[in-house]
CSV table of C-alpha atoms in Angstrom, one decimal:
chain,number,residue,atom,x,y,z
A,1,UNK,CA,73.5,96.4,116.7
A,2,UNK,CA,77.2,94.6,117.1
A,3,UNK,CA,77.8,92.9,120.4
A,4,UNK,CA,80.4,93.6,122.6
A,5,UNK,CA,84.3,92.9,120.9
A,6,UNK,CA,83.2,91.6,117.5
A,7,UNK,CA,85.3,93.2,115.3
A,8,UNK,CA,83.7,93.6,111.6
A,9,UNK,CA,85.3,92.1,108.7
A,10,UNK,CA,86.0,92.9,105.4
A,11,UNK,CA,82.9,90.9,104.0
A,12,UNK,CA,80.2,92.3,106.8
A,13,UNK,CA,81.4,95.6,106.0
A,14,UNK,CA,80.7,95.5,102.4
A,15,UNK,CA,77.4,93.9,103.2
A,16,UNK,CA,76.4,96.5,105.5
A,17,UNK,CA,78.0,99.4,102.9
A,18,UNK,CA,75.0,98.1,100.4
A,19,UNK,CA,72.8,100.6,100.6
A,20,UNK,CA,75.2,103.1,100.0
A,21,UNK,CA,75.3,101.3,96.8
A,22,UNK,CA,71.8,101.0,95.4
A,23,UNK,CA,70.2,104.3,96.6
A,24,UNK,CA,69.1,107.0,94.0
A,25,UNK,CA,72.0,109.7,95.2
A,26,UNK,CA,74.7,107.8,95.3
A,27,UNK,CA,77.8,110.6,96.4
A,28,UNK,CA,79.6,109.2,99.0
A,29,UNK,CA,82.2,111.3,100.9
A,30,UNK,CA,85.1,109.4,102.6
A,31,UNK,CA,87.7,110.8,104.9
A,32,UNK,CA,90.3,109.2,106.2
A,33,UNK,CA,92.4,109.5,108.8
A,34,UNK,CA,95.9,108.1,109.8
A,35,UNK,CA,94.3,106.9,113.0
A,36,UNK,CA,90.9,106.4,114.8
A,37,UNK,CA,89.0,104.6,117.8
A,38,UNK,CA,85.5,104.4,118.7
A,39,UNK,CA,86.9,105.6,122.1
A,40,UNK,CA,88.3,108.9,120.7
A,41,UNK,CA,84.8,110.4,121.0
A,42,UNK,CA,84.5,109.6,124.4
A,43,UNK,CA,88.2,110.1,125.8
A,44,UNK,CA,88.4,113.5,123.9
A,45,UNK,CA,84.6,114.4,125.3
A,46,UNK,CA,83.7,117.3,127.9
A,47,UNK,CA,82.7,114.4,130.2
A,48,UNK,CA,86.7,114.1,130.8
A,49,UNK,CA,87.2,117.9,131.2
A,50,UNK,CA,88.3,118.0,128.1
A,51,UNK,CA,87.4,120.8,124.6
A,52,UNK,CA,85.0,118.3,123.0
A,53,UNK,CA,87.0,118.6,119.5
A,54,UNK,CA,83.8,116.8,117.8
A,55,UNK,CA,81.9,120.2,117.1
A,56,UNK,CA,80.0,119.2,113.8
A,57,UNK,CA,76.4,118.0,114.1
A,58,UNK,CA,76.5,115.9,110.9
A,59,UNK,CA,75.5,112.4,112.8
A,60,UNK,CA,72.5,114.7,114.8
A,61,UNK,CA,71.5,115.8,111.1
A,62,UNK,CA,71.6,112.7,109.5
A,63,UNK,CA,68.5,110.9,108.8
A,64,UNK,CA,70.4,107.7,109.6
A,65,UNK,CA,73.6,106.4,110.4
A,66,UNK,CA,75.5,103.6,111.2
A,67,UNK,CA,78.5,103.4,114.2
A,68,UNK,CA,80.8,100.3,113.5
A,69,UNK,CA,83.0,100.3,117.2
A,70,UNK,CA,85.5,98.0,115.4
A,71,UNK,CA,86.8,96.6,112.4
A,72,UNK,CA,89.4,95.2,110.7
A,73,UNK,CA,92.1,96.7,109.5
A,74,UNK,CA,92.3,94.9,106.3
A,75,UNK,CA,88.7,96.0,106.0
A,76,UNK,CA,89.6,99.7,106.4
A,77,UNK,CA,93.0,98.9,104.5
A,78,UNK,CA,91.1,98.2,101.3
A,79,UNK,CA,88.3,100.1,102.0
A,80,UNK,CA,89.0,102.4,99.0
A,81,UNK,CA,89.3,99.2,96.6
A,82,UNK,CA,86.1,98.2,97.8
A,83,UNK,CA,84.1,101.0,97.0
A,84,UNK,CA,85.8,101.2,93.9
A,85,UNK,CA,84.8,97.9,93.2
A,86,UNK,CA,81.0,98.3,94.3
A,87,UNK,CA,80.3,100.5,91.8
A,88,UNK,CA,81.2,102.7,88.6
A,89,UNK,CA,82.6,105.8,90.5
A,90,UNK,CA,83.9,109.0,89.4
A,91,UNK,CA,86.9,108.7,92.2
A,92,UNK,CA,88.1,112.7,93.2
A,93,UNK,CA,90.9,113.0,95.4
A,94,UNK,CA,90.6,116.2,97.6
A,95,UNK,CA,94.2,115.9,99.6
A,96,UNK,CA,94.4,120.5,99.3
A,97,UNK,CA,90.7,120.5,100.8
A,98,UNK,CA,89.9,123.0,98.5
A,99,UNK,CA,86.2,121.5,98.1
A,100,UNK,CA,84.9,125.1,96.7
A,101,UNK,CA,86.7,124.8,93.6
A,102,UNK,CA,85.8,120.7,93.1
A,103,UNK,CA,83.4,120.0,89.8
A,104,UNK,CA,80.7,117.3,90.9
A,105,UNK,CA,78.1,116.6,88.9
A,106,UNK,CA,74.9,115.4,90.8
A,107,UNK,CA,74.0,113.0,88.1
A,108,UNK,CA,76.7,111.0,88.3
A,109,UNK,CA,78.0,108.4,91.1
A,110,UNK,CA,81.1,110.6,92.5
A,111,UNK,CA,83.7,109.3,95.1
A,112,UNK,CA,85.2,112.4,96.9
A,113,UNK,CA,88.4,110.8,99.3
A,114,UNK,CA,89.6,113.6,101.3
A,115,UNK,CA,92.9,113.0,103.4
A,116,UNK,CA,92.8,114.1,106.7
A,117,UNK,CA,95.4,115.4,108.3
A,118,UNK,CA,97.6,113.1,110.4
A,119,UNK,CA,96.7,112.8,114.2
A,120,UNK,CA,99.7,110.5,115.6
A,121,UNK,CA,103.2,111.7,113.7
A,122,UNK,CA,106.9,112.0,115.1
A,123,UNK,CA,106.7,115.2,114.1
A,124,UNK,CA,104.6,116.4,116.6
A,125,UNK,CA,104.0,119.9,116.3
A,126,UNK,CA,100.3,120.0,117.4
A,127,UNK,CA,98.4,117.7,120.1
A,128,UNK,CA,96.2,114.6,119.4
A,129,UNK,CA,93.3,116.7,120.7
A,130,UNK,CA,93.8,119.9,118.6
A,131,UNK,CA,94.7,118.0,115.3
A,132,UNK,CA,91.5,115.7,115.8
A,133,UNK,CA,89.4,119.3,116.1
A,134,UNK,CA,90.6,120.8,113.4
A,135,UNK,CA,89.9,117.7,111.1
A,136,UNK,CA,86.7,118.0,112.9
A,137,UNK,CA,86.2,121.6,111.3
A,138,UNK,CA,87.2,120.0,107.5
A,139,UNK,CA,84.3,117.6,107.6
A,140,UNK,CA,82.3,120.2,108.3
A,141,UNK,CA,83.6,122.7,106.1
A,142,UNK,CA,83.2,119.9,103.1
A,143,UNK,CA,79.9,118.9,104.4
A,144,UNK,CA,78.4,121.8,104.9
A,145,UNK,CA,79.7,123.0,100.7
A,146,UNK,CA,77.6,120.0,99.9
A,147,UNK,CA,74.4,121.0,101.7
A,148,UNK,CA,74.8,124.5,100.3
A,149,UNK,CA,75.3,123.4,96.3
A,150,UNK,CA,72.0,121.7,96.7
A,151,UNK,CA,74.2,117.6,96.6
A,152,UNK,CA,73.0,114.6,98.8
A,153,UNK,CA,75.9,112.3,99.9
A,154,UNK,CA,76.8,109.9,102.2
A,155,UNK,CA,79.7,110.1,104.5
A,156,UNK,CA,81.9,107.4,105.4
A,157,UNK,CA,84.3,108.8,108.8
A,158,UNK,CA,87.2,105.9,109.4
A,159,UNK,CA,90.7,105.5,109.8
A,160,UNK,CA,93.8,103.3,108.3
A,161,UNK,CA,94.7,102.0,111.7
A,162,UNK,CA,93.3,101.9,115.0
A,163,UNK,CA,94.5,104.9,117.7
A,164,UNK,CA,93.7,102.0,120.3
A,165,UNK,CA,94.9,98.3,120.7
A,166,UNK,CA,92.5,96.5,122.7
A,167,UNK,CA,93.7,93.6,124.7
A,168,UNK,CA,92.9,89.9,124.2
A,169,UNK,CA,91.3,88.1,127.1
A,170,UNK,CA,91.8,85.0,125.5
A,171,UNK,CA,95.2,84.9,126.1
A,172,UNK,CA,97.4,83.0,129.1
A,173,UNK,CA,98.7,86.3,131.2
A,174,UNK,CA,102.7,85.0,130.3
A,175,UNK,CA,102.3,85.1,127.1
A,176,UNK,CA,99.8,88.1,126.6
A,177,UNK,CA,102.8,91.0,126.1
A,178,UNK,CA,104.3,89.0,123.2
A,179,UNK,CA,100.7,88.0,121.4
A,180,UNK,CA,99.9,91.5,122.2
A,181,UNK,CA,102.6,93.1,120.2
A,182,UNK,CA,102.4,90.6,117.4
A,183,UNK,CA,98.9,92.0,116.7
A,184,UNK,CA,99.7,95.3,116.6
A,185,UNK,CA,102.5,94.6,114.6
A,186,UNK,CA,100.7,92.5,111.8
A,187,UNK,CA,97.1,94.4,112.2
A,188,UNK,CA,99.3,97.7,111.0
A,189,UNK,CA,100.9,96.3,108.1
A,190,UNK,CA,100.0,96.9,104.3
A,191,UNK,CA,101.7,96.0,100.9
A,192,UNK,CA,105.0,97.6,99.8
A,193,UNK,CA,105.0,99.9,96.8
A,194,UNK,CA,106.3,97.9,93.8
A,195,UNK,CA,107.7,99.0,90.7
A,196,UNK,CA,107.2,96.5,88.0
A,197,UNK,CA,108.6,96.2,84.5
A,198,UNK,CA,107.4,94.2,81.7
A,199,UNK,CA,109.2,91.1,83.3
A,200,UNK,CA,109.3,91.4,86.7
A,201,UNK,CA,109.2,93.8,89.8
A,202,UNK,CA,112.3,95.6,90.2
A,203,UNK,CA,111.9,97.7,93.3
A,204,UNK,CA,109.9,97.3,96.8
A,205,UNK,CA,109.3,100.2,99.1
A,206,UNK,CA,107.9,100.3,102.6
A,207,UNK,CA,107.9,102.5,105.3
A,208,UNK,CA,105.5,102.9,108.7
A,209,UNK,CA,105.3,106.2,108.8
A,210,UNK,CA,107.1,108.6,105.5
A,211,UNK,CA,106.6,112.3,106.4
A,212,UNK,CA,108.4,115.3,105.6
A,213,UNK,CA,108.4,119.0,106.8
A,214,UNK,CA,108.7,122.4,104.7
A,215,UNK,CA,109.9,125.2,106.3
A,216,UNK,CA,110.1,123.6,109.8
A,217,UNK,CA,106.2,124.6,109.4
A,218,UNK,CA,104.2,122.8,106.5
A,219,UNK,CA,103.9,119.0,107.6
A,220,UNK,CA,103.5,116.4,104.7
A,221,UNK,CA,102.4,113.0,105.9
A,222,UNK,CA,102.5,110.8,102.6
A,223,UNK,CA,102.1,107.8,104.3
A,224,UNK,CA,98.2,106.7,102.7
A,225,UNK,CA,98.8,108.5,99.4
A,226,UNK,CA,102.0,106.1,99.1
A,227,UNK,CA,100.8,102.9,100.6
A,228,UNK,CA,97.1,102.9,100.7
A,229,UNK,CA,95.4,105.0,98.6
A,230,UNK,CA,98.3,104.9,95.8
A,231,UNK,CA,97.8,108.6,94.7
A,232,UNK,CA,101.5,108.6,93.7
A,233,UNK,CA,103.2,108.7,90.4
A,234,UNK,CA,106.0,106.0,90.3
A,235,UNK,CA,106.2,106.0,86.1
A,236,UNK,CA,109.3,108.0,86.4
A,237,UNK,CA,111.0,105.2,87.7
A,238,UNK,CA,113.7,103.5,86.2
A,239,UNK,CA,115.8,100.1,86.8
A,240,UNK,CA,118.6,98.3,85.5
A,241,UNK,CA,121.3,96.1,86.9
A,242,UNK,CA,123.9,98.6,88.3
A,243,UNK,CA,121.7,101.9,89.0
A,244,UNK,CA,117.6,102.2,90.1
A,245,UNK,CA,115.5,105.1,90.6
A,246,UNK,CA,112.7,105.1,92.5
A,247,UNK,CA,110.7,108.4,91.4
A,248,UNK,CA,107.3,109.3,93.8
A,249,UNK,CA,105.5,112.5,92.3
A,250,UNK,CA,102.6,113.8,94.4
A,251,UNK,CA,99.8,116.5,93.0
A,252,UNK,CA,99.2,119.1,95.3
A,253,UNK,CA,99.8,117.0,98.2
A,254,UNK,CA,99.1,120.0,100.9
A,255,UNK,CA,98.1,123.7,100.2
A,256,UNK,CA,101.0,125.7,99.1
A,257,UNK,CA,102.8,122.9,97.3
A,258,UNK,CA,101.7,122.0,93.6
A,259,UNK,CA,103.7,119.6,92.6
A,260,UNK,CA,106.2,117.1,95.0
A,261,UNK,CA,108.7,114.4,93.8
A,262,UNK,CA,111.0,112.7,96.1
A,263,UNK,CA,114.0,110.3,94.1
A,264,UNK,CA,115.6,107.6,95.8
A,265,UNK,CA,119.2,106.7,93.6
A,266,UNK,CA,120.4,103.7,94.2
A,267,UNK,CA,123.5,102.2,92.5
A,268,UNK,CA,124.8,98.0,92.8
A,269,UNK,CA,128.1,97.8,92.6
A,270,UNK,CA,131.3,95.2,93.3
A,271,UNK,CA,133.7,95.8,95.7
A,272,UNK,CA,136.9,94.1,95.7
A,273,UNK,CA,137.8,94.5,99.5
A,274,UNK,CA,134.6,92.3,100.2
A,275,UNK,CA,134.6,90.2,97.3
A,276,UNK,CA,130.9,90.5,96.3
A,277,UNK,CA,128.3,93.3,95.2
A,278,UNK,CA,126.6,95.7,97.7
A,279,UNK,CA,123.3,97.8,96.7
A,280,UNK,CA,123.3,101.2,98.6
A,281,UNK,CA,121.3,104.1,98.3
A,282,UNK,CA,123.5,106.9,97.4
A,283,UNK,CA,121.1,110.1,97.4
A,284,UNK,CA,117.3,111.4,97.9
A,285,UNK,CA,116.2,114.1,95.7
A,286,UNK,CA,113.3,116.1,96.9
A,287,UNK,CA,112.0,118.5,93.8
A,288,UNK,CA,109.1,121.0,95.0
A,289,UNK,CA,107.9,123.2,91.9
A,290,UNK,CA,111.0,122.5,90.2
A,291,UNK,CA,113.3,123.1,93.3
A,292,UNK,CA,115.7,120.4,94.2
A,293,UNK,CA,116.9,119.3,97.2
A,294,UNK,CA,119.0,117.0,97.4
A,295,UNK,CA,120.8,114.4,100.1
A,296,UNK,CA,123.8,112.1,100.3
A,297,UNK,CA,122.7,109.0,102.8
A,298,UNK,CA,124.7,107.4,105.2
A,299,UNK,CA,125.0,104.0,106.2
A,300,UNK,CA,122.3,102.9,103.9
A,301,UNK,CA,123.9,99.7,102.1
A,302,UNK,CA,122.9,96.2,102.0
A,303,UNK,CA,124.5,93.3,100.1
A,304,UNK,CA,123.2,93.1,96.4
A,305,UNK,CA,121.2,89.9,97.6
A,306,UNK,CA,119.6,91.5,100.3
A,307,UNK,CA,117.0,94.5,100.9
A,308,UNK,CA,117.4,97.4,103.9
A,309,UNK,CA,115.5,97.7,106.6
A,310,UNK,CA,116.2,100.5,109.2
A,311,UNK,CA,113.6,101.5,112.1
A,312,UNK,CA,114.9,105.5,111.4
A,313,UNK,CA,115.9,107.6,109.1
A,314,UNK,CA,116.2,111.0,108.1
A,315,UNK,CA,117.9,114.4,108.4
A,316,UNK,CA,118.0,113.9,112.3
A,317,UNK,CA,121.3,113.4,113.9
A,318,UNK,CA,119.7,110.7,116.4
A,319,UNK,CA,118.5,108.4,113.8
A,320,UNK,CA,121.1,105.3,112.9
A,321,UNK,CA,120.8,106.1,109.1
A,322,UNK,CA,120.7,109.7,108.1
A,323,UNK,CA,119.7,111.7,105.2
A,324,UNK,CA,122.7,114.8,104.9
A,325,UNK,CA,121.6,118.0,103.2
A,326,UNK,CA,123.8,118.5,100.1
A,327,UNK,CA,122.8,121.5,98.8
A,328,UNK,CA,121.2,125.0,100.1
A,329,UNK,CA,117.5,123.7,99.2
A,330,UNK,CA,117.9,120.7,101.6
A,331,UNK,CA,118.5,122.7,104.7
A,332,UNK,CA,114.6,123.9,104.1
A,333,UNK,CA,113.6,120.0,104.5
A,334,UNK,CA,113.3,117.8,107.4
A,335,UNK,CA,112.8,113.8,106.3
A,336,UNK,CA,111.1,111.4,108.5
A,337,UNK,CA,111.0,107.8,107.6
A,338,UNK,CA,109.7,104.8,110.3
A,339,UNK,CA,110.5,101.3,109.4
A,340,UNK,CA,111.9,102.0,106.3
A,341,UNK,CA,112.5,99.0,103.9
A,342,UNK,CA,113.6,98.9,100.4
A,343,UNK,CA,115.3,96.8,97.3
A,344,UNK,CA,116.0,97.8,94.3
A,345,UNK,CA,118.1,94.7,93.1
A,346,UNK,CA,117.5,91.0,92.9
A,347,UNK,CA,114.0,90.9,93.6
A,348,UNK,CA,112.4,87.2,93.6
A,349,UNK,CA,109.0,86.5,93.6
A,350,UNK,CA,107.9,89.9,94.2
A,351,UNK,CA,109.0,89.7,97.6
A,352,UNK,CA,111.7,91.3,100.3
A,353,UNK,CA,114.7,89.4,100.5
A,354,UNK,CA,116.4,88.5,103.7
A,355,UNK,CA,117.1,92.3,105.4
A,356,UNK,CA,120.3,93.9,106.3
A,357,UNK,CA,119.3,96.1,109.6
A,358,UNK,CA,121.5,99.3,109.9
A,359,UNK,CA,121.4,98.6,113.7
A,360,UNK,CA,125.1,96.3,114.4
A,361,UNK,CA,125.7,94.0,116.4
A,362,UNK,CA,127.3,96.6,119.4
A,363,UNK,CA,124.8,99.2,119.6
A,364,UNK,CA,125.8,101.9,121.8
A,365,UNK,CA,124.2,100.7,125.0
A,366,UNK,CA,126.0,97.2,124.5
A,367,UNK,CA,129.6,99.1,124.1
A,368,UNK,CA,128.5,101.4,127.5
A,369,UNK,CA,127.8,97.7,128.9
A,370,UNK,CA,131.0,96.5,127.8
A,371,UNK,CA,133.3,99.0,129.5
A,372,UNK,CA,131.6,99.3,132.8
A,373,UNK,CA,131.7,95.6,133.2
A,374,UNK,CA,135.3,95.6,132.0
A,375,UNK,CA,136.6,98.1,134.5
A,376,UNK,CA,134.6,96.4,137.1
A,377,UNK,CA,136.6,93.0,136.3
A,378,UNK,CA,139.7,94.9,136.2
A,379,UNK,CA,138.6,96.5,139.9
A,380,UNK,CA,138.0,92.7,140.9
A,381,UNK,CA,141.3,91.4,139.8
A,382,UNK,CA,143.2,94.3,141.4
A,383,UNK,CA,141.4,93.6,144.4
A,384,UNK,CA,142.1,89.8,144.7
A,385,UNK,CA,145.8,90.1,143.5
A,386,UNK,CA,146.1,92.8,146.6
A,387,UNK,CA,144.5,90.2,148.6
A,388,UNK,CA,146.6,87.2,147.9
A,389,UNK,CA,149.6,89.3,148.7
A,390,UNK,CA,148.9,89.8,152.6
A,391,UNK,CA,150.9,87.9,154.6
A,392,UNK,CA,150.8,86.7,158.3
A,393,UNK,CA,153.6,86.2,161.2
A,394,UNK,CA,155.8,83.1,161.3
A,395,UNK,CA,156.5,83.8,165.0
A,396,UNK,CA,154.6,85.6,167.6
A,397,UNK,CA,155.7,87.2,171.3
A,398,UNK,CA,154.9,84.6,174.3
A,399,UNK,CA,153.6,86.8,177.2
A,400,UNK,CA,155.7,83.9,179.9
A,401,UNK,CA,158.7,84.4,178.0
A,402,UNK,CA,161.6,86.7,176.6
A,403,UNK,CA,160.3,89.5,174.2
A,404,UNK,CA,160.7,88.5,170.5
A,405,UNK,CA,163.5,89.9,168.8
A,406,UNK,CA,163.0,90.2,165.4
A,407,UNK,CA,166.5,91.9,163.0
A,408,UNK,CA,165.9,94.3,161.0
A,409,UNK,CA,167.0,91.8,157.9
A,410,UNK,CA,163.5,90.4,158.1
């Protein structure tokens, strides 16, 4: 029993986790999700006139079970590493959820991670609700293999980050917004992928959300098999002081799609009109069962010193850095990429340097400000100069005496 807003941490959780550990059958089943709240299962209930899109009776059938409301998300961050850690596991990646074909053998301790697909994406082409039900039907389609082939298991249900971000009571009301979004932002954080040579690291990657769409149909969220996870390939990569490829190669990362690599070329070069070296990231190469697509990037430079940060980018025309198609392939391909950061040059201490946004100083809105305001001073002026010009009589008509004459000189 966990009392109201404790939040579990890393060290409970992999105290709690122990029996997992030591029992006899010891196959545990872990799906994760992109994002998940205790809450889910009651906002998304039939109680709120909603489809309940929890159909599976797999906690009803369970001889026991265990609800954690909340934990932390450097618990569920690592959660993979933990388990990993907790025991000698035969670890299976199931990312196609083609379970039928998966080899377990009963005798030994098997780690099956299947990736769930994601339930909060730009590329929205489904609802929260319906994406939730239909990872719903995978557990159950996984769970109910198991039961068949005769395999006990364990099931772990979580998420990378939380759907939900409660709000602190402990907080002053002026200050709650800011301490508010400073939790969210650190509480959904994790490392950046690194490339490291025999000296040092030579490239850093990060990106909040890195999805891609085939087709205009097949969705690929590689988001956890890039950051968390690490079911990536990166030894393709290559570095050296004036070019640096970062090379990502997936295994069947969705059904339909064997193999995936996605390139990112990046050159470091001096240019005299500026007097010093800028890095910039001259193509992405997307290779799908050995087709390439390829894309020239815009406005995707940094100085040599420095690494790139960009809140969007990708093949949309509304995002400050874009990804053009090059080739025929690349029309097929829509690229995604949320709080993108990457260096592939002067790396210190395994660490981002200081970032060059790709957001300037006058941002569109500030330009739009700009005018009107200008135009509205220029309206003012007029105004005032029109003013001062009016004039008033030097002599007026006295009703006792002679009319005025006034000649027509003045």
């Amino acid at each position: 029993a966990m009392h109201e807003g404790h939040v579990v941490s890393a060290q409970e959780m992999k105290v709690l986790l122990q029996p997992l550990f030591t029992q006899n059958s010891r196959n545990l089943v872990l799906f994760l999700q992109d994002r998940l709240s205790v809450d889910d299962f009651t906002y998304f209930s039939e109680s709120y006139g909603n489809k309940n899109p929890f159909q599976n009776e797999i906690l009803q059938s369970s001889p026991s079970s265990l609800v954690l409301p909340a934990v932390d998300c450097k618990a569920t961050r690592y959660l993979l590493s933990i388990l990993q850690e907790s025991g000698d596991w035969k670890l299976t990646n199931a990312t196609n959820l083609n379970i039928s074909r998966l080899e377990l053998n009963a005798s030994n301790s098997n780690l099956l991670v299947v990736q769930l697909q994601p339930v909060a994406s730009r590329l929205k082409e489904i609802s929260t609700m319906e994406a939730i039900a239909e990872n719903d039907k995978i557990i159950g389609r996984v769970t109910m293999d198991l039961q068949e082939r005769g395999i006990h298991f364990s099931v772990i249900y979580t998420a990378v980050k939380p759907s939900r971000i409660s709000r602190r009571t402990d907080v002053v009301a002026e200050l709650r917004r800011q301490l508010m979004a400073a939790e969210e932002e650190d509480s959904l954080s994790y490392p950046p992928l690194n490339v490291t040579t025999v000296n040092s690291t030579c490239i850093l990657f990060y990106a909040g959300n890195f999805s891609l769409k085939a087709s205009s149909s097949v969705l690929i969220d590689l988001t956890n098999a890039t950051f968390l996870t690490r079911n990536v390939d990166i030894s393709a990569s290559e570095c050296s002081d004036s070019n640096t490829t970062l090379s990502l190669k997936y295994t069947k990362p969705v059904n339909g799609i064997n193999s995936l690599e996605i390139r990112f070329l990046m050159t470091n070069k001096f240019y005299e009109v500026s007097a010093r070296k800028w890095s910039t990231l001259d193509s992405v190469e997307i290779v799908q069962d050995g087709k390439l697509a390829k894309f020239s990037a815009s406005a995707i430079s940094a100085p040599a010193e420095y690494s790139f940060h960009c809140q969007l980018v990708g093949t949309s025309d509304l995002y400050p850095a874009r990804l053009v198609p090059s080739n025929n392939e690349a029309e097929n391909w829509d690229v995604f990429i949320s709080k993108l950061q990457i260096q592939g040059f002067n790396i210190i201490n395994n660490q981002f340097s200081y970032a060059s946004d790709c957001t300037g100083f006058f941002t569109p809105g500030i330009w739009m400000a700009l005018v009107i305001s200008i135009i509205l001073l220029w309206i003012l002026t007029y105004g005032i100069h029109m003013i001062m010009q009016l004039t008033t009589n030097n002599r007026f008509d006295d009703p006792k005496g002679p009319a005025l004459s006034v000649p027509q000189t003045e």
